[in-house]
Amino acid sequence: MRLFTKTLILLVAAVVCGCGDAEIDEDLPPSGETEEQEKPFSSSYDEQYRPQIHYTPAKNWINDPNGLVYADGVYHLFYQYNPRGKDWGNMSWGHAVSPDLLHWEEQPVALIADHLGAIFSGSAVVDKDNTAGFGRNAIVALYTSAGASQQQSIAYSLDGAKSFKTYEGNPVVPNTVKTDFRDPKVFWHSESESWVMALALGWSYGIEILTSKNLKNWTSQSVFTSDLSSCRNGQWECPDLLRYECDGEEKWVMLVSVNPGGPVSGSGTMYFVGDFDGKKFVADDMTYPLWLDYGTDNYAGVTWSNVPDRTIYIGWMNNWLYAGVVPAHPWRSAMTLPREIDLKKIDGKYMLTSKVIREIETIAGEWEDVEDGMFGERMFGVRDSYQLRLEVDMTTEASYLLSNSKGEYLEFTVNPKTRMIVAKRTQKTGKAEFSPSYPLSSLKMPVPGDEAVVGLDLFVDKSSVEMILSDGSSAMTMLVFPKEIYNGIHCTGADLNGKVRTLSSVWK
Ligand code: FRU
């Protein structure tokens, strides 16, 4: 009962202020300098439900990915982190590094609360031309200082993100008026030779665009919004503005995370396709919202900066509806698999596609054909995850059970009339009683196009299933908590056609 009350308080705080004005912990030092931070706690990474191919911290709470930046051959993943426990609070930037987006090494906490407030979400850039004057190639983190109000601050690193110094002129974007004003995502716009910041306006349903020549002085340029009520079911958070070349035309995509009001319930990420002139984003006339992911558990995702040849995205694999009570110990929450997201024209319309990053090949075993029944016993080590690729006949009603030897299963069905793949996350899926919002009888993923047979990839880990159409045109991410990893597949109504390969644990 006490846990329930605490959770309720946590969730109310999260929903009301997403996540609201954080209290500043009295014990925390007055600056964001981190040289004396402790080494991360270590874990065997084999606890129940511990993801094997996804990033989780050794212990404690995480939410949004932050400060995604690629520098000197290293991918940096910062994230909302509570260094002191498994509930949301004491918001700081945790940090992990990876050479390949799969094998992560947790680092000391990068940024902790200071006199301006807790450290909420934001981004990081490499300042190649030393526009800020901190030094050539400084890594500059831009984040929300969440104190009495939400304002934007910066910190910089001259040692490859091993340590950060907060800028003495903070906040660089002051605010005492707006209630929601957070999650700065910054990129360099070469035509206007300016930095561009996208900032979320929460319950005002807007994304404000600001520009700067030096990362320190910012000018507000415009606010993007949508009048559609379907885009206004929740607060707008964690934007990202992406540039694409599609069929010879330049197009821009605005990612906006909404909470609640996602595609199923609770959190989700919508996107708008349009044009951007360096100051203003204008969305094309399309049917919105468009969803990046049709599942319940992919939120607050943004992309890495400074990656030359592709757009790499990662999301927080959870949902504010039940994030505070998901069963995991001693950590709480994981990131999605990193995905390459691209803009394509499908059925004559622009659409974002998602594909798991190509580096996945480095942990993949040989493909083996799959037959109806349990495939796990013969081919998997206990710590491995896997990818199952099914050829799904969209013309026939069929039901698939992804199951384990404990009698637990995730069912998904094919609905040829609506061209949907529909998953059912129920009490049969595994642990489900921790929140009434968690079981869902109908998670719908549309299958664009008109092909009779489509490839469906399932990336299965100990507490998640990411279903992605092989052409990337739809994705559905779901948390599941089976007693053991699902390791069998059973199909009724159609012939089972597919193959499977192991994905070796990245924590071995
Ligand atoms: C999104 C969010 C952000 C905020 C952060 C606080 O999940 O609410 O808007 O910066 O989480 O942890």
PDB file of C-alpha atoms in Angstrom, residues 204-460:
ATOM      1  CA  SER A 204       1.298  24.884 -24.269  1.00  0.00           C
ATOM      2  CA  TYR A 205       1.648  22.321 -27.090  1.00  0.00           C
ATOM      3  CA  GLY A 206       4.501  24.030 -28.854  1.00  0.00           C
ATOM      4  CA  ILE A 207       8.125  23.763 -29.855  1.00  0.00           C
ATOM      5  CA  GLU A 208       9.996  27.047 -29.683  1.00  0.00           C
ATOM      6  CA  ILE A 209      12.884  27.621 -32.098  1.00  0.00           C
ATOM      7  CA  LEU A 210      15.812  29.760 -30.966  1.00  0.00           C
ATOM      8  CA  THR A 211      19.084  30.561 -32.728  1.00  0.00           C
ATOM      9  CA  SER A 212      22.554  31.536 -31.586  1.00  0.00           C
ATOM     10  CA  LYS A 213      25.994  32.254 -33.003  1.00  0.00           C
ATOM     11  CA  ASN A 214      27.890  31.145 -29.913  1.00  0.00           C
ATOM     12  CA  LEU A 215      25.725  28.785 -27.815  1.00  0.00           C
ATOM     13  CA  LYS A 216      25.576  31.479 -25.134  1.00  0.00           C
ATOM     14  CA  ASN A 217      23.252  34.190 -26.521  1.00  0.00           C
ATOM     15  CA  TRP A 218      19.980  32.919 -27.864  1.00  0.00           C
ATOM     16  CA  THR A 219      17.207  34.652 -29.826  1.00  0.00           C
ATOM     17  CA  SER A 220      13.689  33.287 -30.014  1.00  0.00           C
ATOM     18  CA  GLN A 221      12.561  32.945 -33.661  1.00  0.00           C
ATOM     19  CA  SER A 222       9.273  31.083 -33.822  1.00  0.00           C
ATOM     20  CA  VAL A 223       6.956  28.590 -32.187  1.00  0.00           C
ATOM     21  CA  PHE A 224       5.742  25.493 -33.986  1.00  0.00           C
ATOM     22  CA  THR A 225       2.383  24.131 -32.889  1.00  0.00           C
ATOM     23  CA  SER A 226      -0.491  22.050 -34.170  1.00  0.00           C
ATOM     24  CA  ASP A 227      -4.132  22.974 -33.698  1.00  0.00           C
ATOM     25  CA  LEU A 228      -5.298  19.395 -34.146  1.00  0.00           C
ATOM     26  CA  SER A 229      -6.919  18.127 -30.975  1.00  0.00           C
ATOM     27  CA  SER A 230      -5.421  14.695 -31.711  1.00  0.00           C
ATOM     28  CA  CYS A 231      -1.979  16.268 -31.217  1.00  0.00           C
ATOM     29  CA  ARG A 232      -2.993  17.982 -27.993  1.00  0.00           C
ATOM     30  CA  ASN A 233      -3.801  15.097 -25.703  1.00  0.00           C
ATOM     31  CA  GLY A 234      -0.667  15.533 -23.658  1.00  0.00           C
ATOM     32  CA  GLN A 235       2.240  17.814 -22.972  1.00  0.00           C
ATOM     33  CA  TRP A 236       4.896  18.265 -25.647  1.00  0.00           C
ATOM     34  CA  GLU A 237       8.398  17.228 -24.597  1.00  0.00           C
ATOM     35  CA  CYS A 238      11.822  16.279 -25.940  1.00  0.00           C
ATOM     36  CA  PRO A 239      11.813  17.661 -29.512  1.00  0.00           C
ATOM     37  CA  ASP A 240      14.284  16.915 -32.272  1.00  0.00           C
ATOM     38  CA  LEU A 241      14.489  18.556 -35.696  1.00  0.00           C
ATOM     39  CA  LEU A 242      15.995  16.385 -38.426  1.00  0.00           C
ATOM     40  CA  ARG A 243      17.099  17.175 -41.944  1.00  0.00           C
ATOM     41  CA  TYR A 244      16.639  14.636 -44.761  1.00  0.00           C
ATOM     42  CA  GLU A 245      17.133  14.388 -48.466  1.00  0.00           C
ATOM     43  CA  CYS A 246      14.203  12.370 -49.833  1.00  0.00           C
ATOM     44  CA  ASP A 247      13.646  11.753 -53.561  1.00  0.00           C
ATOM     45  CA  GLY A 248      15.958  14.680 -54.341  1.00  0.00           C
ATOM     46  CA  GLU A 249      14.056  17.070 -52.097  1.00  0.00           C
ATOM     47  CA  GLU A 250      15.135  18.516 -48.762  1.00  0.00           C
ATOM     48  CA  LYS A 251      12.615  17.765 -46.031  1.00  0.00           C
ATOM     49  CA  TRP A 252      12.657  18.290 -42.279  1.00  0.00           C
ATOM     50  CA  VAL A 253      11.085  16.180 -39.578  1.00  0.00           C
ATOM     51  CA  MET A 254      10.068  17.434 -36.143  1.00  0.00           C
ATOM     52  CA  LEU A 255       9.936  14.757 -33.449  1.00  0.00           C
ATOM     53  CA  VAL A 256       7.725  15.583 -30.471  1.00  0.00           C
ATOM     54  CA  SER A 257       7.220  13.280 -27.517  1.00  0.00           C
ATOM     55  CA  VAL A 258       3.751  13.549 -25.971  1.00  0.00           C
ATOM     56  CA  ASN A 259       2.690  12.446 -22.552  1.00  0.00           C
ATOM     57  CA  PRO A 260      -0.006  11.262 -22.195  1.00  0.00           C
ATOM     58  CA  GLY A 261      -1.721  10.968 -25.577  1.00  0.00           C
ATOM     59  CA  GLY A 262       0.603   8.405 -27.198  1.00  0.00           C
ATOM     60  CA  PRO A 263      -0.582   5.925 -29.842  1.00  0.00           C
ATOM     61  CA  VAL A 264      -1.853   3.438 -27.253  1.00  0.00           C
ATOM     62  CA  SER A 265      -1.990   5.109 -23.850  1.00  0.00           C
ATOM     63  CA  GLY A 266       0.419   7.232 -21.882  1.00  0.00           C
ATOM     64  CA  SER A 267       3.676   8.223 -23.551  1.00  0.00           C
ATOM     65  CA  GLY A 268       4.482   8.238 -27.278  1.00  0.00           C
ATOM     66  CA  THR A 269       6.434  10.071 -29.958  1.00  0.00           C
ATOM     67  CA  MET A 270       4.743  11.788 -32.877  1.00  0.00           C
ATOM     68  CA  TYR A 271       6.406  13.496 -35.808  1.00  0.00           C
ATOM     69  CA  PHE A 272       5.636  16.165 -38.369  1.00  0.00           C
ATOM     70  CA  VAL A 273       7.138  16.398 -41.858  1.00  0.00           C
ATOM     71  CA  GLY A 274       7.782  19.812 -43.382  1.00  0.00           C
ATOM     72  CA  ASP A 275      10.247  22.562 -44.196  1.00  0.00           C
ATOM     73  CA  PHE A 276      12.667  24.595 -42.122  1.00  0.00           C
ATOM     74  CA  ASP A 277      14.418  27.799 -43.176  1.00  0.00           C
ATOM     75  CA  GLY A 278      16.762  28.147 -40.218  1.00  0.00           C
ATOM     76  CA  LYS A 279      14.180  30.002 -38.112  1.00  0.00           C
ATOM     77  CA  LYS A 280      10.787  28.464 -38.623  1.00  0.00           C
ATOM     78  CA  PHE A 281       9.443  24.952 -39.099  1.00  0.00           C
ATOM     79  CA  VAL A 282       6.266  24.626 -41.193  1.00  0.00           C
ATOM     80  CA  ALA A 283       4.568  21.233 -41.342  1.00  0.00           C
ATOM     81  CA  ASP A 284       3.217  19.823 -44.600  1.00  0.00           C
ATOM     82  CA  ASP A 285      -0.478  19.262 -44.796  1.00  0.00           C
ATOM     83  CA  MET A 286      -0.714  15.613 -43.768  1.00  0.00           C
ATOM     84  CA  THR A 287      -2.814  13.526 -41.429  1.00  0.00           C
ATOM     85  CA  TYR A 288      -1.298  13.900 -37.972  1.00  0.00           C
ATOM     86  CA  PRO A 289      -0.235  12.599 -35.580  1.00  0.00           C
ATOM     87  CA  LEU A 290       2.195  10.285 -37.297  1.00  0.00           C
ATOM     88  CA  TRP A 291       3.832   7.892 -34.837  1.00  0.00           C
ATOM     89  CA  LEU A 292       7.433   6.869 -34.714  1.00  0.00           C
ATOM     90  CA  ASP A 293       6.521   3.701 -32.824  1.00  0.00           C
ATOM     91  CA  TYR A 294       3.107   2.131 -32.233  1.00  0.00           C
ATOM     92  CA  GLY A 295       4.036   0.407 -28.983  1.00  0.00           C
ATOM     93  CA  THR A 296       3.745   1.579 -25.416  1.00  0.00           C
ATOM     94  CA  ASP A 297       7.387   1.787 -24.526  1.00  0.00           C
ATOM     95  CA  ASN A 298       9.433   4.114 -26.654  1.00  0.00           C
ATOM     96  CA  TYR A 299       9.483   7.655 -25.303  1.00  0.00           C
ATOM     97  CA  ALA A 300      11.565  10.835 -25.278  1.00  0.00           C
ATOM     98  CA  GLY A 301      13.780   9.505 -28.060  1.00  0.00           C
ATOM     99  CA  VAL A 302      16.197  11.792 -29.870  1.00  0.00           C
ATOM    100  CA  THR A 303      19.154  11.420 -32.242  1.00  0.00           C
ATOM    101  CA  TRP A 304      22.934  11.541 -31.969  1.00  0.00           C
ATOM    102  CA  SER A 305      24.680  14.698 -33.063  1.00  0.00           C
ATOM    103  CA  ASN A 306      27.883  14.744 -35.106  1.00  0.00           C
ATOM    104  CA  VAL A 307      27.281  11.407 -36.861  1.00  0.00           C
ATOM    105  CA  PRO A 308      28.212  12.063 -40.484  1.00  0.00           C
ATOM    106  CA  ASP A 309      26.353   9.471 -42.517  1.00  0.00           C
ATOM    107  CA  ARG A 310      23.126   8.451 -40.786  1.00  0.00           C
ATOM    108  CA  THR A 311      20.508   9.499 -38.246  1.00  0.00           C
ATOM    109  CA  ILE A 312      20.731   7.320 -35.165  1.00  0.00           C
ATOM    110  CA  TYR A 313      17.927   7.392 -32.648  1.00  0.00           C
ATOM    111  CA  ILE A 314      17.453   5.894 -29.202  1.00  0.00           C
ATOM    112  CA  GLY A 315      14.401   6.095 -26.939  1.00  0.00           C
ATOM    113  CA  TRP A 316      13.635   5.475 -23.298  1.00  0.00           C
ATOM    114  CA  MET A 317      11.971   2.056 -23.246  1.00  0.00           C
ATOM    115  CA  ASN A 318       9.207   2.856 -20.818  1.00  0.00           C
ATOM    116  CA  ASN A 319       5.979   4.746 -20.299  1.00  0.00           C
ATOM    117  CA  TRP A 320       5.209   7.354 -17.640  1.00  0.00           C
ATOM    118  CA  LEU A 321       1.978   5.470 -16.865  1.00  0.00           C
ATOM    119  CA  TYR A 322       3.878   2.758 -15.020  1.00  0.00           C
ATOM    120  CA  ALA A 323       7.584   3.609 -15.241  1.00  0.00           C
ATOM    121  CA  GLY A 324       7.811   3.987 -11.464  1.00  0.00           C
ATOM    122  CA  VAL A 325       6.610   0.449 -10.756  1.00  0.00           C
ATOM    123  CA  VAL A 326       8.067  -1.777 -13.473  1.00  0.00           C
ATOM    124  CA  PRO A 327       9.668  -4.836 -11.890  1.00  0.00           C
ATOM    125  CA  ALA A 328      13.430  -4.499 -12.156  1.00  0.00           C
ATOM    126  CA  HIS A 329      16.122  -4.470  -9.515  1.00  0.00           C
ATOM    127  CA  PRO A 330      18.559  -2.849  -8.767  1.00  0.00           C
ATOM    128  CA  TRP A 331      18.042  -0.665 -11.871  1.00  0.00           C
ATOM    129  CA  ARG A 332      14.862   0.746 -13.345  1.00  0.00           C
ATOM    130  CA  SER A 333      14.370   1.258 -17.088  1.00  0.00           C
ATOM    131  CA  ALA A 334      16.297   0.552 -20.249  1.00  0.00           C
ATOM    132  CA  MET A 335      16.895   2.286 -23.563  1.00  0.00           C
ATOM    133  CA  THR A 336      15.499   0.903 -26.840  1.00  0.00           C
ATOM    134  CA  LEU A 337      17.872  -0.629 -29.337  1.00  0.00           C
ATOM    135  CA  PRO A 338      19.517   2.203 -31.266  1.00  0.00           C
ATOM    136  CA  ARG A 339      17.750   2.645 -34.594  1.00  0.00           C
ATOM    137  CA  GLU A 340      18.648   4.300 -37.836  1.00  0.00           C
ATOM    138  CA  ILE A 341      15.701   6.484 -38.770  1.00  0.00           C
ATOM    139  CA  ASP A 342      15.173   7.627 -42.316  1.00  0.00           C
ATOM    140  CA  LEU A 343      12.574   9.551 -44.293  1.00  0.00           C
ATOM    141  CA  LYS A 344      11.027   7.601 -47.181  1.00  0.00           C
ATOM    142  CA  LYS A 345       8.053   8.005 -49.464  1.00  0.00           C
ATOM    143  CA  ILE A 346       5.742   5.052 -48.906  1.00  0.00           C
ATOM    144  CA  ASP A 347       2.301   4.859 -50.513  1.00  0.00           C
ATOM    145  CA  GLY A 348       3.071   8.350 -51.893  1.00  0.00           C
ATOM    146  CA  LYS A 349       3.491   9.830 -48.412  1.00  0.00           C
ATOM    147  CA  TYR A 350       6.519  10.789 -46.385  1.00  0.00           C
ATOM    148  CA  MET A 351       7.138   8.405 -43.541  1.00  0.00           C
ATOM    149  CA  LEU A 352       9.888   7.843 -41.011  1.00  0.00           C
ATOM    150  CA  THR A 353      11.329   4.344 -41.145  1.00  0.00           C
ATOM    151  CA  SER A 354      13.203   2.648 -38.295  1.00  0.00           C
ATOM    152  CA  LYS A 355      15.866  -0.012 -38.617  1.00  0.00           C
ATOM    153  CA  VAL A 356      18.021  -1.427 -35.872  1.00  0.00           C
ATOM    154  CA  ILE A 357      21.575  -0.147 -36.383  1.00  0.00           C
ATOM    155  CA  ARG A 358      23.778  -2.237 -38.679  1.00  0.00           C
ATOM    156  CA  GLU A 359      26.213  -2.929 -35.796  1.00  0.00           C
ATOM    157  CA  ILE A 360      23.704  -5.538 -34.601  1.00  0.00           C
ATOM    158  CA  GLU A 361      25.424  -7.894 -37.103  1.00  0.00           C
ATOM    159  CA  THR A 362      28.490  -7.980 -34.825  1.00  0.00           C
ATOM    160  CA  ILE A 363      26.565  -9.772 -32.069  1.00  0.00           C
ATOM    161  CA  ALA A 364      24.391 -11.898 -34.362  1.00  0.00           C
ATOM    162  CA  GLY A 365      24.821 -15.663 -34.845  1.00  0.00           C
ATOM    163  CA  GLU A 366      23.931 -17.703 -37.916  1.00  0.00           C
ATOM    164  CA  TRP A 367      20.346 -17.733 -39.113  1.00  0.00           C
ATOM    165  CA  GLU A 368      18.493 -21.007 -38.541  1.00  0.00           C
ATOM    166  CA  ASP A 369      15.113 -21.903 -39.957  1.00  0.00           C
ATOM    167  CA  VAL A 370      12.374 -21.889 -37.417  1.00  0.00           C
ATOM    168  CA  GLU A 371       9.736 -24.536 -36.976  1.00  0.00           C
ATOM    169  CA  ASP A 372       6.606 -24.379 -34.920  1.00  0.00           C
ATOM    170  CA  GLY A 373       7.554 -25.055 -31.286  1.00  0.00           C
ATOM    171  CA  MET A 374      10.342 -24.230 -28.888  1.00  0.00           C
ATOM    172  CA  PHE A 375      13.533 -23.186 -30.616  1.00  0.00           C
ATOM    173  CA  GLY A 376      15.319 -21.867 -27.572  1.00  0.00           C
ATOM    174  CA  GLU A 377      16.386 -25.074 -25.889  1.00  0.00           C
ATOM    175  CA  ARG A 378      18.577 -26.160 -28.712  1.00  0.00           C
ATOM    176  CA  MET A 379      20.229 -22.946 -29.725  1.00  0.00           C
ATOM    177  CA  PHE A 380      20.455 -20.400 -26.953  1.00  0.00           C
ATOM    178  CA  GLY A 381      22.725 -19.825 -24.046  1.00  0.00           C
ATOM    179  CA  VAL A 382      20.820 -18.580 -21.003  1.00  0.00           C
ATOM    180  CA  ARG A 383      22.108 -15.038 -21.399  1.00  0.00           C
ATOM    181  CA  ASP A 384      21.373 -14.562 -25.051  1.00  0.00           C
ATOM    182  CA  SER A 385      18.674 -12.605 -26.767  1.00  0.00           C
ATOM    183  CA  TYR A 386      17.649 -13.124 -30.347  1.00  0.00           C
ATOM    184  CA  GLN A 387      16.143 -11.834 -33.542  1.00  0.00           C
ATOM    185  CA  LEU A 388      13.276 -13.714 -35.090  1.00  0.00           C
ATOM    186  CA  ARG A 389      12.391 -12.849 -38.668  1.00  0.00           C
ATOM    187  CA  LEU A 390       8.948 -14.004 -39.740  1.00  0.00           C
ATOM    188  CA  GLU A 391       7.432 -13.902 -43.193  1.00  0.00           C
ATOM    189  CA  VAL A 392       3.911 -12.809 -42.352  1.00  0.00           C
ATOM    190  CA  ASP A 393       1.061 -13.396 -44.758  1.00  0.00           C
ATOM    191  CA  MET A 394      -1.087 -10.279 -44.533  1.00  0.00           C
ATOM    192  CA  THR A 395      -3.929 -11.892 -46.504  1.00  0.00           C
ATOM    193  CA  THR A 396      -4.846 -14.480 -43.860  1.00  0.00           C
ATOM    194  CA  GLU A 397      -6.086 -14.160 -40.310  1.00  0.00           C
ATOM    195  CA  ALA A 398      -3.478 -15.835 -38.149  1.00  0.00           C
ATOM    196  CA  SER A 399      -2.307 -15.875 -34.559  1.00  0.00           C
ATOM    197  CA  TYR A 400       1.266 -16.143 -33.347  1.00  0.00           C
ATOM    198  CA  LEU A 401       2.304 -17.015 -29.798  1.00  0.00           C
ATOM    199  CA  LEU A 402       5.803 -16.057 -28.757  1.00  0.00           C
ATOM    200  CA  SER A 403       6.125 -18.318 -25.748  1.00  0.00           C
ATOM    201  CA  ASN A 404       8.316 -19.931 -23.092  1.00  0.00           C
ATOM    202  CA  SER A 405       8.350 -23.217 -21.200  1.00  0.00           C
ATOM    203  CA  LYS A 406       6.587 -21.616 -18.208  1.00  0.00           C
ATOM    204  CA  GLY A 407       3.382 -21.288 -20.223  1.00  0.00           C
ATOM    205  CA  GLU A 408       3.751 -17.533 -20.722  1.00  0.00           C
ATOM    206  CA  TYR A 409       3.256 -15.960 -24.121  1.00  0.00           C
ATOM    207  CA  LEU A 410       2.860 -12.743 -26.051  1.00  0.00           C
ATOM    208  CA  GLU A 411       0.168 -13.201 -28.661  1.00  0.00           C
ATOM    209  CA  PHE A 412      -0.048 -11.192 -31.840  1.00  0.00           C
ATOM    210  CA  THR A 413      -2.535 -11.600 -34.619  1.00  0.00           C
ATOM    211  CA  VAL A 414      -2.763 -10.593 -38.245  1.00  0.00           C
ATOM    212  CA  ASN A 415      -5.836  -8.666 -39.284  1.00  0.00           C
ATOM    213  CA  PRO A 416      -5.962  -8.683 -43.110  1.00  0.00           C
ATOM    214  CA  LYS A 417      -8.953  -6.333 -43.253  1.00  0.00           C
ATOM    215  CA  THR A 418      -7.318  -3.488 -41.385  1.00  0.00           C
ATOM    216  CA  ARG A 419      -3.762  -4.529 -42.393  1.00  0.00           C
ATOM    217  CA  MET A 420      -2.716  -4.437 -38.785  1.00  0.00           C
ATOM    218  CA  ILE A 421      -0.567  -6.632 -36.609  1.00  0.00           C
ATOM    219  CA  VAL A 422      -2.221  -6.611 -33.204  1.00  0.00           C
ATOM    220  CA  ALA A 423      -0.358  -7.620 -30.034  1.00  0.00           C
ATOM    221  CA  LYS A 424      -2.027  -8.546 -26.763  1.00  0.00           C
ATOM    222  CA  ARG A 425      -0.116  -7.819 -23.590  1.00  0.00           C
ATOM    223  CA  THR A 426      -2.037  -9.600 -20.856  1.00  0.00           C
ATOM    224  CA  GLN A 427      -1.604 -11.496 -17.564  1.00  0.00           C
ATOM    225  CA  LYS A 428      -0.401 -14.405 -19.742  1.00  0.00           C
ATOM    226  CA  THR A 429       2.537 -12.399 -21.028  1.00  0.00           C
ATOM    227  CA  GLY A 430       4.392 -12.542 -17.725  1.00  0.00           C
ATOM    228  CA  LYS A 431       4.347 -10.321 -14.661  1.00  0.00           C
ATOM    229  CA  ALA A 432       1.573  -7.808 -15.214  1.00  0.00           C
ATOM    230  CA  GLU A 433      -0.131  -6.971 -11.924  1.00  0.00           C
ATOM    231  CA  PHE A 434       2.223  -4.126 -10.969  1.00  0.00           C
ATOM    232  CA  SER A 435       0.028  -1.531 -12.720  1.00  0.00           C
ATOM    233  CA  PRO A 436      -3.568  -1.557 -14.027  1.00  0.00           C
ATOM    234  CA  SER A 437      -2.360   0.486 -17.017  1.00  0.00           C
ATOM    235  CA  TYR A 438       0.112  -2.163 -18.124  1.00  0.00           C
ATOM    236  CA  PRO A 439      -2.051  -4.986 -19.576  1.00  0.00           C
ATOM    237  CA  LEU A 440      -3.414  -4.012 -22.994  1.00  0.00           C
ATOM    238  CA  SER A 441      -5.542  -6.246 -25.149  1.00  0.00           C
ATOM    239  CA  SER A 442      -4.861  -4.515 -28.433  1.00  0.00           C
ATOM    240  CA  LEU A 443      -1.603  -2.874 -29.482  1.00  0.00           C
ATOM    241  CA  LYS A 444      -1.986  -2.119 -33.170  1.00  0.00           C
ATOM    242  CA  MET A 445       0.819  -1.768 -35.665  1.00  0.00           C
ATOM    243  CA  PRO A 446      -0.185  -0.772 -39.223  1.00  0.00           C
ATOM    244  CA  VAL A 447       1.477  -2.523 -42.131  1.00  0.00           C
ATOM    245  CA  PRO A 448       1.858   0.042 -44.946  1.00  0.00           C
ATOM    246  CA  GLY A 449       1.865  -0.952 -48.622  1.00  0.00           C
ATOM    247  CA  ASP A 450      -0.086  -3.764 -50.250  1.00  0.00           C
ATOM    248  CA  GLU A 451       2.368  -6.641 -50.337  1.00  0.00           C
ATOM    249  CA  ALA A 452       0.821  -9.996 -49.493  1.00  0.00           C
ATOM    250  CA  VAL A 453       3.815 -11.172 -47.460  1.00  0.00           C
ATOM    251  CA  VAL A 454       5.906  -8.870 -45.280  1.00  0.00           C
ATOM    252  CA  GLY A 455       9.032  -9.435 -43.219  1.00  0.00           C
ATOM    253  CA  LEU A 456       8.587  -8.856 -39.490  1.00  0.00           C
ATOM    254  CA  ASP A 457      11.609  -8.676 -37.207  1.00  0.00           C
ATOM    255  CA  LEU A 458      11.246  -9.353 -33.509  1.00  0.00           C
ATOM    256  CA  PHE A 459      14.155  -8.345 -31.298  1.00  0.00           C
ATOM    257  CA  VAL A 460      13.516 -10.283 -28.128  1.00  0.00           C
TER     258      VAL A 460
END
